[in-house]
Short mmCIF file of C-alpha atoms and ligand atoms in Angstrom, two decimals:
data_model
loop_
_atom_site.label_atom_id
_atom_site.label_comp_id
_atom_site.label_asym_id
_atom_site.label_seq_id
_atom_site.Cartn_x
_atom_site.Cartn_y
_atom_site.Cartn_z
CA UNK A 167 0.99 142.20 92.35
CA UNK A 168 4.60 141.47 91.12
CA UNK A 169 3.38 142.36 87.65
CA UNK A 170 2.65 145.76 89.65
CA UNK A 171 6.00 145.83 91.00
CA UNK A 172 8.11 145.00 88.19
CA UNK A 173 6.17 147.58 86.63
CA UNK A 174 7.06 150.63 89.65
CA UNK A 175 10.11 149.55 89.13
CA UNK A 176 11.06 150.11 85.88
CA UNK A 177 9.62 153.68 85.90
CA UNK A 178 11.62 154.41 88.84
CA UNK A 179 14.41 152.87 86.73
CA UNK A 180 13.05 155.08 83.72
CA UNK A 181 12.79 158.64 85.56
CA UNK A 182 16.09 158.28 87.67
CA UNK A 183 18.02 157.37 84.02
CA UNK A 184 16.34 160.46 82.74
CA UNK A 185 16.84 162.91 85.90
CA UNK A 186 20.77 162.05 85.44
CA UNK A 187 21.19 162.35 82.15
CA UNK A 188 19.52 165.51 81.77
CA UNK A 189 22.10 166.49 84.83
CA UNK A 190 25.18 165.42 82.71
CA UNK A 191 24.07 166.94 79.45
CA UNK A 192 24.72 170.54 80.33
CA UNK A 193 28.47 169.74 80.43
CA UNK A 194 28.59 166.99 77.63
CA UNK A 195 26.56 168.91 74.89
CA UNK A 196 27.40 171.77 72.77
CA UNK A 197 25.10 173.99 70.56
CA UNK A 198 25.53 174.40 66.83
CA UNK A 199 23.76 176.57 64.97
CA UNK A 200 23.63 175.99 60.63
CA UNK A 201 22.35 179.20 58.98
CA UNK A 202 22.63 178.76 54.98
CA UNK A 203 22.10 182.21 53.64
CA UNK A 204 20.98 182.97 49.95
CA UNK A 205 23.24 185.33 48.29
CA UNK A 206 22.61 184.43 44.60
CA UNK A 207 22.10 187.15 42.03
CA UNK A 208 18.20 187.44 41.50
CA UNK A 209 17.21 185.45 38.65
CA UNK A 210 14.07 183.89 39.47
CA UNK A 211 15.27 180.67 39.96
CA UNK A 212 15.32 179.82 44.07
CA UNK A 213 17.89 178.06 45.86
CA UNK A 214 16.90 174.66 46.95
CA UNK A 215 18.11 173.35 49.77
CA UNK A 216 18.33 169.96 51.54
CA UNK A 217 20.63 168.94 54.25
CA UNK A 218 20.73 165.18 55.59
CA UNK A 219 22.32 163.99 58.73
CA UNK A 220 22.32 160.28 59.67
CA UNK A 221 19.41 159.98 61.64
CA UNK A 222 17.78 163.28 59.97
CA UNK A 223 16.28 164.23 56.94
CA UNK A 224 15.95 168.20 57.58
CA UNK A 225 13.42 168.33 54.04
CA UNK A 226 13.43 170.60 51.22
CA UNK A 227 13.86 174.55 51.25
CA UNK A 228 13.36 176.88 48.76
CA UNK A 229 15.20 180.05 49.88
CA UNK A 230 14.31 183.58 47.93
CA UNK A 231 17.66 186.22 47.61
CA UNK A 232 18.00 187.45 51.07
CA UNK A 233 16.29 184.48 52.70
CA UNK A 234 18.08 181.72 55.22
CA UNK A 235 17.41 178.14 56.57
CA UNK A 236 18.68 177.86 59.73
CA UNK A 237 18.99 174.84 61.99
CA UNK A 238 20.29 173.72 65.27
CA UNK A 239 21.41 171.01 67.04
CA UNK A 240 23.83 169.49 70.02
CA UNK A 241 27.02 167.70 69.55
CA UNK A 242 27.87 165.17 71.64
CA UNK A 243 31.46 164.70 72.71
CA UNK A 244 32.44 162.20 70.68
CA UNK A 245 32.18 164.92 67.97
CA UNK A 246 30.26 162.19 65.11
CA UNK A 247 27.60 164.56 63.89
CA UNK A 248 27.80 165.16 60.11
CA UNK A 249 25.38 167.07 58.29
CA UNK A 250 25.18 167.71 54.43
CA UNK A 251 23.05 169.25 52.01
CA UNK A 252 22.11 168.99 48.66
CA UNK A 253 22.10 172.82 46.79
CA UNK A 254 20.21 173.24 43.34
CA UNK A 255 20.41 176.38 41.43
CA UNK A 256 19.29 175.72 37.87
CA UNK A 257 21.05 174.05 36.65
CA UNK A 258 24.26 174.18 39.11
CA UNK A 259 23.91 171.78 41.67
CA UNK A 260 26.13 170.88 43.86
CA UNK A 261 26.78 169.10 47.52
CA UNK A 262 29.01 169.46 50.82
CA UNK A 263 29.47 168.72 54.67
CA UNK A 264 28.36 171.68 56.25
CA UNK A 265 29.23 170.17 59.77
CA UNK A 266 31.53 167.66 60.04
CA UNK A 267 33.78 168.53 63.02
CA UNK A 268 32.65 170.12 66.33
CA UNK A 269 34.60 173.16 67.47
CA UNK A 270 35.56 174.51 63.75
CA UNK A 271 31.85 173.49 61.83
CA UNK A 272 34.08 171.56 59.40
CA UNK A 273 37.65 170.40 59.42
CA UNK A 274 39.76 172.86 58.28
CA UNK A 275 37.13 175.25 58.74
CA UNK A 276 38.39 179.36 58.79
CA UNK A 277 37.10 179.96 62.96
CA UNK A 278 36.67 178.45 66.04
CA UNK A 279 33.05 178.53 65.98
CA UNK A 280 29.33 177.56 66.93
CA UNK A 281 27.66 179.22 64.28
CA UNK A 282 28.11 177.98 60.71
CA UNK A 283 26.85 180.49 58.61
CA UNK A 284 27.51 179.64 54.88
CA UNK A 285 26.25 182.28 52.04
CA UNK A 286 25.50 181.22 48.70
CA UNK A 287 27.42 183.59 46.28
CA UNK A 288 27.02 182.40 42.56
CA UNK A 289 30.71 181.74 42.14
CA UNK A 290 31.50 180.44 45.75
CA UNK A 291 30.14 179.36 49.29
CA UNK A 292 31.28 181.16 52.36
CA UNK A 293 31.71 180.11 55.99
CA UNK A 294 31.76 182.37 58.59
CA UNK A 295 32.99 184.84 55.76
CA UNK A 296 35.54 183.29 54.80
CA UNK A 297 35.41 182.22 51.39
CA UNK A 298 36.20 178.33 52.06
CA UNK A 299 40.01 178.22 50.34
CA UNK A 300 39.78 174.89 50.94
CA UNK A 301 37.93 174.75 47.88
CA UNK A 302 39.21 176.79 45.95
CA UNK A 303 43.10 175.83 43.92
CA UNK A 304 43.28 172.45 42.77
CA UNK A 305 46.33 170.55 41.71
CA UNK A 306 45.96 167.39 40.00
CA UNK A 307 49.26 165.33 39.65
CA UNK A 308 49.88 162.22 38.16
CA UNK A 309 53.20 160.42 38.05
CA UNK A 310 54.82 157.94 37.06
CA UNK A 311 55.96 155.93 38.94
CA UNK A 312 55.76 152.15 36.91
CA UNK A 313 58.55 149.95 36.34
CA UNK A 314 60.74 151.17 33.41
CA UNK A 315 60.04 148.79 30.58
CA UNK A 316 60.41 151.43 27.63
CA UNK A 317 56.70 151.83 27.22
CA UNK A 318 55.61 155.31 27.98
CA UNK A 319 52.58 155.93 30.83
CA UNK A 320 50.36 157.82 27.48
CA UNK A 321 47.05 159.90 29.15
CA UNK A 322 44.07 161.81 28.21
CA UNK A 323 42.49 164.23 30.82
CA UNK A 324 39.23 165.90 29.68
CA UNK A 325 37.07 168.05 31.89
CA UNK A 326 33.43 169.11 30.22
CA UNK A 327 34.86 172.43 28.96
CA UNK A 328 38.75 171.63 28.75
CA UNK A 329 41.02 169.07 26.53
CA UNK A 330 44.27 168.99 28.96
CA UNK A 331 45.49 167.03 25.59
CA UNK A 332 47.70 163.78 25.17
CA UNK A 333 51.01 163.18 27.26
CA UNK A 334 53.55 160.65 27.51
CA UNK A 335 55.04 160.28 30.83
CA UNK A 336 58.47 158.49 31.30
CA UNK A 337 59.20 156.75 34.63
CA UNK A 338 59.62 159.36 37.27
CA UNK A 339 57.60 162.13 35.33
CA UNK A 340 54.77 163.82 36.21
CA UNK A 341 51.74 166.06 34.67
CA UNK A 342 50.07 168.89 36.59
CA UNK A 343 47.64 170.48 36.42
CA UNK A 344 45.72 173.15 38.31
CA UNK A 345 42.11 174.84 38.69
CA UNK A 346 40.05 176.75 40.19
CA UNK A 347 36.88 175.08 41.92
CA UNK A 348 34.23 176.66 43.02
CA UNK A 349 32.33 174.32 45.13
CA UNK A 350 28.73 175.32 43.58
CA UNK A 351 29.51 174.46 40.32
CA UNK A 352 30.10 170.64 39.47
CA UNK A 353 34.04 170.54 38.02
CA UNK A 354 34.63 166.97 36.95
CA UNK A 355 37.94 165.90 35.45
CA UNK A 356 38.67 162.53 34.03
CA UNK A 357 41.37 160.93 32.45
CA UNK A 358 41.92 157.85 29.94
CA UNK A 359 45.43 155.83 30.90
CA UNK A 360 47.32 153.61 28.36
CA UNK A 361 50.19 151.34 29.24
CA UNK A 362 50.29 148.97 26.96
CA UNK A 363 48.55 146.50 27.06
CA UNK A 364 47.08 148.10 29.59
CA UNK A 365 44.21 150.75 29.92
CA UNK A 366 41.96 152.25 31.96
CA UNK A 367 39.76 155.48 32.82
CA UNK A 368 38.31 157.18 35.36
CA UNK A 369 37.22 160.37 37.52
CA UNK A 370 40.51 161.95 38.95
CA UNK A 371 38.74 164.91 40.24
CA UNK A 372 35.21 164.64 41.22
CA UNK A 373 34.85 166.50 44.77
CA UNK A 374 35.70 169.75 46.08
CA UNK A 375 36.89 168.53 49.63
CA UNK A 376 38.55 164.77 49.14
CA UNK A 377 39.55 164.95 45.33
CA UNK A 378 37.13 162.09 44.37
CA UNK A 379 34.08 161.19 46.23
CA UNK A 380 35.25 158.54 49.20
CA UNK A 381 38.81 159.91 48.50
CA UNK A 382 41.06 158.89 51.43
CA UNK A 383 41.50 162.57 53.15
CA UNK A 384 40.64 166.33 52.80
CA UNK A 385 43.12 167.62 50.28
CA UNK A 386 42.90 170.23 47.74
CA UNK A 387 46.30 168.72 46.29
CA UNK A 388 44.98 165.17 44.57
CA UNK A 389 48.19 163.14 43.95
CA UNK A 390 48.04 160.35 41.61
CA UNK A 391 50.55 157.68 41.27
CA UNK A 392 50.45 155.17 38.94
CA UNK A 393 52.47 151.95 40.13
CA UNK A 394 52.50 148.63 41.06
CA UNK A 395 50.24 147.45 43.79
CA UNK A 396 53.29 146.76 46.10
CA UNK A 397 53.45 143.24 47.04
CA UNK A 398 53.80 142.50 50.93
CA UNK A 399 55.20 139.67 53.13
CA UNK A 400 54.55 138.73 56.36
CA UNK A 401 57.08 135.91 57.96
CA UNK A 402 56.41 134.67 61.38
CA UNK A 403 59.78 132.94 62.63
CA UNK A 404 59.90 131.06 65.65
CA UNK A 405 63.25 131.02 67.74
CA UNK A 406 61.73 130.17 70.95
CA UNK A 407 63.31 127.85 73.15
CA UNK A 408 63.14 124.00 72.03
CA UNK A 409 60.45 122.70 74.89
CA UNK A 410 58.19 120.58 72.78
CA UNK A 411 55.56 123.00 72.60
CA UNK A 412 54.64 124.41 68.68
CA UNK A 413 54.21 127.68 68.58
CA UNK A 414 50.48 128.21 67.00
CA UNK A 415 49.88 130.88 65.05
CA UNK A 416 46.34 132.04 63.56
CA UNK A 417 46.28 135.27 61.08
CA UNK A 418 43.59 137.16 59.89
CA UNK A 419 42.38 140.34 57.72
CA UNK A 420 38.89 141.34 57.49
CA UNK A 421 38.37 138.93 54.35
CA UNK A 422 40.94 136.29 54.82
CA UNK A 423 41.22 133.40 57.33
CA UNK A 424 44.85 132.09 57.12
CA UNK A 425 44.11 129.41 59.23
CA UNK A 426 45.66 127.56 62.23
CA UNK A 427 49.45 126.89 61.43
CA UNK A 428 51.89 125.43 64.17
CA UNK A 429 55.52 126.55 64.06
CA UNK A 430 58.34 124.68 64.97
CA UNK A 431 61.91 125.94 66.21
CA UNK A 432 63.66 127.55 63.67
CA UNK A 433 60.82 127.61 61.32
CA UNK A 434 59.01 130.31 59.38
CA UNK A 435 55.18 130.62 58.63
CA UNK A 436 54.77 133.14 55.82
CA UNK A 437 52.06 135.03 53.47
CA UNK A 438 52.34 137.54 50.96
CA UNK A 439 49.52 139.95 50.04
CA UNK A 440 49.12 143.28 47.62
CA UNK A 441 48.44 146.12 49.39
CA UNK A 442 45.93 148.24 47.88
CA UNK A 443 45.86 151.99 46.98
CA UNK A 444 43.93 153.40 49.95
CA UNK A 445 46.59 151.51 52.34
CA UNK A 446 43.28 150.49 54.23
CA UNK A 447 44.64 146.30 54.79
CA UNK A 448 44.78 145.41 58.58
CA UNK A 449 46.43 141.39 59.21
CA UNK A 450 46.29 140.10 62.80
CA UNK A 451 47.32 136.99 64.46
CA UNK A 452 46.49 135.25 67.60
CA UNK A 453 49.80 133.43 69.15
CA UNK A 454 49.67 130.46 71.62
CA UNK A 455 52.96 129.31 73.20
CA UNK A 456 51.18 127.36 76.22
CA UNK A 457 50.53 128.77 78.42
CA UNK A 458 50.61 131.89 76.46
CA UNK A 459 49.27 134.08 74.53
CA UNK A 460 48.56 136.70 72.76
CA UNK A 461 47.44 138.54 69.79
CA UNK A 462 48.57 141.67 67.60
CA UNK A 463 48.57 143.39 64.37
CA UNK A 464 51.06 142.00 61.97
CA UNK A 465 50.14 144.35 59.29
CA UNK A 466 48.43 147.52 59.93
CA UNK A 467 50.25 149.79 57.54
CA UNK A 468 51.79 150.06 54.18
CA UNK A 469 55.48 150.79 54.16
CA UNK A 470 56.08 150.40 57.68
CA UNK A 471 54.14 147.20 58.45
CA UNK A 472 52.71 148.89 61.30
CA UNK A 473 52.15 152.27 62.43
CA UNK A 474 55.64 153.67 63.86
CA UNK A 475 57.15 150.41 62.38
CA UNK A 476 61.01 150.62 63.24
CA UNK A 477 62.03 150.87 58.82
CA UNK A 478 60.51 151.37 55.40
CA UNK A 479 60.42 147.95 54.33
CA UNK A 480 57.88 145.79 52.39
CA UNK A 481 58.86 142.99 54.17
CA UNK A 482 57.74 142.27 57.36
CA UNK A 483 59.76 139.59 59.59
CA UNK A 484 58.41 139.04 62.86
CA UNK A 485 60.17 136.90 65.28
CA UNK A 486 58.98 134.83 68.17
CA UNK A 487 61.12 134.75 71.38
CA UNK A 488 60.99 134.09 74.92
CA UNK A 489 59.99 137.33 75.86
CA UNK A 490 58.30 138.48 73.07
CA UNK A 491 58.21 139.30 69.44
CA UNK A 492 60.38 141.56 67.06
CA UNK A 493 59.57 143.00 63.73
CA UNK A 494 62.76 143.80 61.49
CA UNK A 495 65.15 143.19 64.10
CA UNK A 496 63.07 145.63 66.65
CA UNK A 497 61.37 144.48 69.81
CA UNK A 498 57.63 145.52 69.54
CA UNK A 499 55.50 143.08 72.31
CA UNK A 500 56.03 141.09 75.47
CA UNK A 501 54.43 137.72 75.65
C1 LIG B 1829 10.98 174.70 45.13
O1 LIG B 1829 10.87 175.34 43.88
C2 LIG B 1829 10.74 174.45 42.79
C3 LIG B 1829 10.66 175.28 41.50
O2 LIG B 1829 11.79 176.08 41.38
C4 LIG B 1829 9.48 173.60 42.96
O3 LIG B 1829 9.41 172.65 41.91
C5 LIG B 1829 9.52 172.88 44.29
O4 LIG B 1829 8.31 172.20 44.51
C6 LIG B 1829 9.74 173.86 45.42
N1 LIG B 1829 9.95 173.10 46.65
C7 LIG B 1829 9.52 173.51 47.85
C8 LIG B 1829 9.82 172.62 49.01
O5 LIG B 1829 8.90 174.56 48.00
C1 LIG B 1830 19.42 182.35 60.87
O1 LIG B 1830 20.58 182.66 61.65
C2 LIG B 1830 21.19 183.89 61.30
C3 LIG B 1830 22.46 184.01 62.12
O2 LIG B 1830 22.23 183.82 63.50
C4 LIG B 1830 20.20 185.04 61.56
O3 LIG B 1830 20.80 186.28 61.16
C5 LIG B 1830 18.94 184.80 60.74
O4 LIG B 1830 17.99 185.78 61.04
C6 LIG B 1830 18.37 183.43 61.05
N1 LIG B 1830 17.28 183.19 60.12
C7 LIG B 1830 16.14 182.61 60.49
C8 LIG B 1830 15.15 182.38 59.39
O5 LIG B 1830 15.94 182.23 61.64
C1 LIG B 1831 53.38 159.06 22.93
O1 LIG B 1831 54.07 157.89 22.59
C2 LIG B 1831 53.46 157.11 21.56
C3 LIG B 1831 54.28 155.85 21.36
O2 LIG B 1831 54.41 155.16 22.57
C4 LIG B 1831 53.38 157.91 20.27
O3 LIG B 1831 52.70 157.17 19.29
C5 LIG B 1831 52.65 159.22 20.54
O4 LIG B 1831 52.70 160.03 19.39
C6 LIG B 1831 53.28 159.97 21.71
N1 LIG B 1831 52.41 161.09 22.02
C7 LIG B 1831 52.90 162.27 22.41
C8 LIG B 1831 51.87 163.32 22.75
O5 LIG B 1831 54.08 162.50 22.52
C1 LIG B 1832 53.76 168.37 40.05
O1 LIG B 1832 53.36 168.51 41.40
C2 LIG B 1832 54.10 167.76 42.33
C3 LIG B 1832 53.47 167.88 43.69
O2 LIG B 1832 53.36 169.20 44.10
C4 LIG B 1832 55.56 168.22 42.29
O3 LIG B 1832 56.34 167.41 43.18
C5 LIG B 1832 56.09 168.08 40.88
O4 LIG B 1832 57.40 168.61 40.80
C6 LIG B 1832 55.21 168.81 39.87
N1 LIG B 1832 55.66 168.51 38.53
C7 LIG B 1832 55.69 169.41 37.57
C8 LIG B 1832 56.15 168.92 36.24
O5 LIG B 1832 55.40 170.58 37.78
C1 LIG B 1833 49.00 122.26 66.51
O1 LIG B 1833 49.46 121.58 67.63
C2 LIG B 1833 48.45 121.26 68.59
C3 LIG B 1833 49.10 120.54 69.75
O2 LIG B 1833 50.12 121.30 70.30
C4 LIG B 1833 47.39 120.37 67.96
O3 LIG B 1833 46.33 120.16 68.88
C5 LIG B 1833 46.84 121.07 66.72
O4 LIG B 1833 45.93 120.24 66.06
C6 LIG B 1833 47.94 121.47 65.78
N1 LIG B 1833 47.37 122.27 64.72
C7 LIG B 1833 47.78 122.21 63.46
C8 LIG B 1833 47.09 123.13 62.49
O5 LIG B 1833 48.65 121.46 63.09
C1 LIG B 1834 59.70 133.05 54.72
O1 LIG B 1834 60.34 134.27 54.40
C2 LIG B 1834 61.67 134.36 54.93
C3 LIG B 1834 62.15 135.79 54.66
O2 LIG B 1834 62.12 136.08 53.28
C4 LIG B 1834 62.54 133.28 54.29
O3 LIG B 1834 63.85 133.36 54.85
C5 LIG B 1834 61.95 131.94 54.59
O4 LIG B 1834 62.67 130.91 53.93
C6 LIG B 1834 60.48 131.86 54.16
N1 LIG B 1834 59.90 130.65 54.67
C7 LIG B 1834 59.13 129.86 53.95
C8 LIG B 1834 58.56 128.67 54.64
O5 LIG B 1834 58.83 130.15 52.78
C1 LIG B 1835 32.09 187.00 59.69
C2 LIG B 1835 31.74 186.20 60.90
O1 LIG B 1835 30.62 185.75 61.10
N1 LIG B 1835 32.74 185.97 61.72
C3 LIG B 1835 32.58 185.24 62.95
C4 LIG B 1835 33.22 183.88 62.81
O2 LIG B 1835 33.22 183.19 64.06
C5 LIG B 1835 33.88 183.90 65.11
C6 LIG B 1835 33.85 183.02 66.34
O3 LIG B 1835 32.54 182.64 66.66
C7 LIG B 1835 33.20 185.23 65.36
O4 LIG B 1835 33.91 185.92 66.37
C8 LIG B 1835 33.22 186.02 64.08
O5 LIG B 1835 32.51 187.22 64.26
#
């Protein structure tokens, strides 16, 4: 009987969950339509096709001249559908987000739009018509930007069909270097770097939307600096009132446990970290002043220490008071 219950229950449970969301969906739920048109000169050879989302695997399509492969689907608002698809044409190959960004099909994209029709031409892909400039110039720059010890920054870029040659950069200098890319057709540019004794090698150019593949943003401008890792510190300072009570202080990134450190008055707790090339390092602390307490980012952001830090500074000096802490001499939280 109360198995029977439970059972009515969670049904009822089950179809009133269902009746409301299919009552909130017609606000919260856009259509998108994919159409991937075949454009290609007619040489026998098809267009294959396979586009991927997270949670889908849409198959593979082999689309004649004239032909399309269409799909649609609803966005939800918090706008985190990708697809992307996989394009052979013997022997190009090539692959891209089609979607990636609700209202415009893919950032940057030409329209405001619900339909994302892309046509296969054999030198480019179009969306909504609009051959996708996004893809299309390329400059590659790479500066200098080392400490000046007299040794020159020497490098080699090669792409399959071009020798860019040997250069040597002084501090400050830069090489450029532009192309066309058309985002059917593989371009891969890499580039062999001597410092001495230093020297390394690797793809500078590799995608037609983020410069290299997992680059940090959509650019068709790929900036390369070749530097230092800058080297960061944190110092936590306390100048609260003398009452006794240490503050304790306990710091974190994602890999790194600083560990539990208790400050007294007019003392400083301090680390020092590099900062990586992708900017991507996050340090935050957890502060208890009993009864007290709170907890922050210390480090969220290179050159500023954190977003809309008060100066440019590779220092970071945060300091404890009675009502709250400062970085750089700015007040930035309330106990
Ligand atoms: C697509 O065509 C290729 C030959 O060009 C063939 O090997 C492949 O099996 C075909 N795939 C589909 C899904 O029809
Ligand atoms: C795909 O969508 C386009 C644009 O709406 C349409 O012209 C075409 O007929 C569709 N193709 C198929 C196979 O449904
Ligand atoms: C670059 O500098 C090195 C010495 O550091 C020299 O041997 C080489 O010839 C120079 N190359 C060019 C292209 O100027
Ligand atoms: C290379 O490009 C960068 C970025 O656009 C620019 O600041 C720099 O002046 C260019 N250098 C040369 C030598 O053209
Ligand atoms: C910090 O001080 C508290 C007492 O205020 C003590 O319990 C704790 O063990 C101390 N921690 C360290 C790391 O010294
Ligand atoms: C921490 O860094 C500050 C600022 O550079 C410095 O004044 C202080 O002496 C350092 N403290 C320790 C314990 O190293
Ligand atoms: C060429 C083409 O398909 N253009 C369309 C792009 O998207 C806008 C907005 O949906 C349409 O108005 C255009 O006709």
């Amino acid at each position: 009987m109360s198995h029977l219950l439970f059972k009515t229950i969670f049904i009822f449970l089950l179809l009133s969950f269902h009746l409301s969301f299919h009552q909130t969906e017609a606000s919260i739920f856009h259509h998108f339509l994919v159409a991937i048109f075949n454009n290609l000169p007619n040489n026998d050879v098809p267009l294959t096709v396979h586009c991927q989302s997270r949670d889908d695997d849409l198959g593979y399509h082999n689309l004649t001249v004239g032909q399309s492969f269409n799909f649609t689907f609803r966005e939800n608002i918090f706008w985190r559908t990708v697809f992307y698809c996989h394009f052979w044409w013997h022997p190009k190959e090539t692959s891209f987000d089609v979607f990636n960004k609700g209202q415009r099909c893919i950032k940057h994209g030409p329209y405001y739009s619900h339909n994302c029709i892309w046509v296969a031409f054999s030198d480019v892909f179009t969306l909504n018509g609009t051959e996708a400039s996004i893809f299309h110039r390329f400059l590659v720059a790479i500066f200098n930007n080392l400490p000046n010890n007299d040794i020159p920054l020497t490098l080699h870029c090669q792409s399959d069909d071009k020798d860019l040659g040997y250069h040597n950069l002084t501090v400050g200098q830069s090489f450029n270097f532009t192309f066309h890319e058309d985002i059917i057709w593989k371009t891969v540019f890499y580039c062999r770097f001597w410092w001495h004794p230093k020297e390394i090698e690797f793809d500078v150019f590799n995608n037609g939307q983020r410069c290299i593949k997992h680059g940090p943003i959509y650019s068709h401008d790929c900036i390369w600096e070749a530097g230092i890792r800058p080297k960061f510190l944190v110092s936590i300072f306390s100048s609260l009132p003398n009452n006794n009570v240490p503050l304790t202080v306990h710091c974190q990134s994602r890999d790194d446990d600083l560990g539990f450190h208790n400050i007294t008055v007019g003392q400083s707790y301090n680390f020092t970290f590099y900062e990586n090339f992708f900017w991507r390092t996050v340090f935050f602390c957890h502060f208890w002043w009993h009864p007290k307490e709170i907890s922050f980012d210390v480090f969220n952001k290179g050159q500023k220490c954190i977003k809309k830090g008060p100066v440019y500074s590779h220092d970071c000096i945060w300091i404890a008071e009675l009502d709250g802490f400062t970085l750089n001499g700015v007040k930035e939280h309330d106990w």
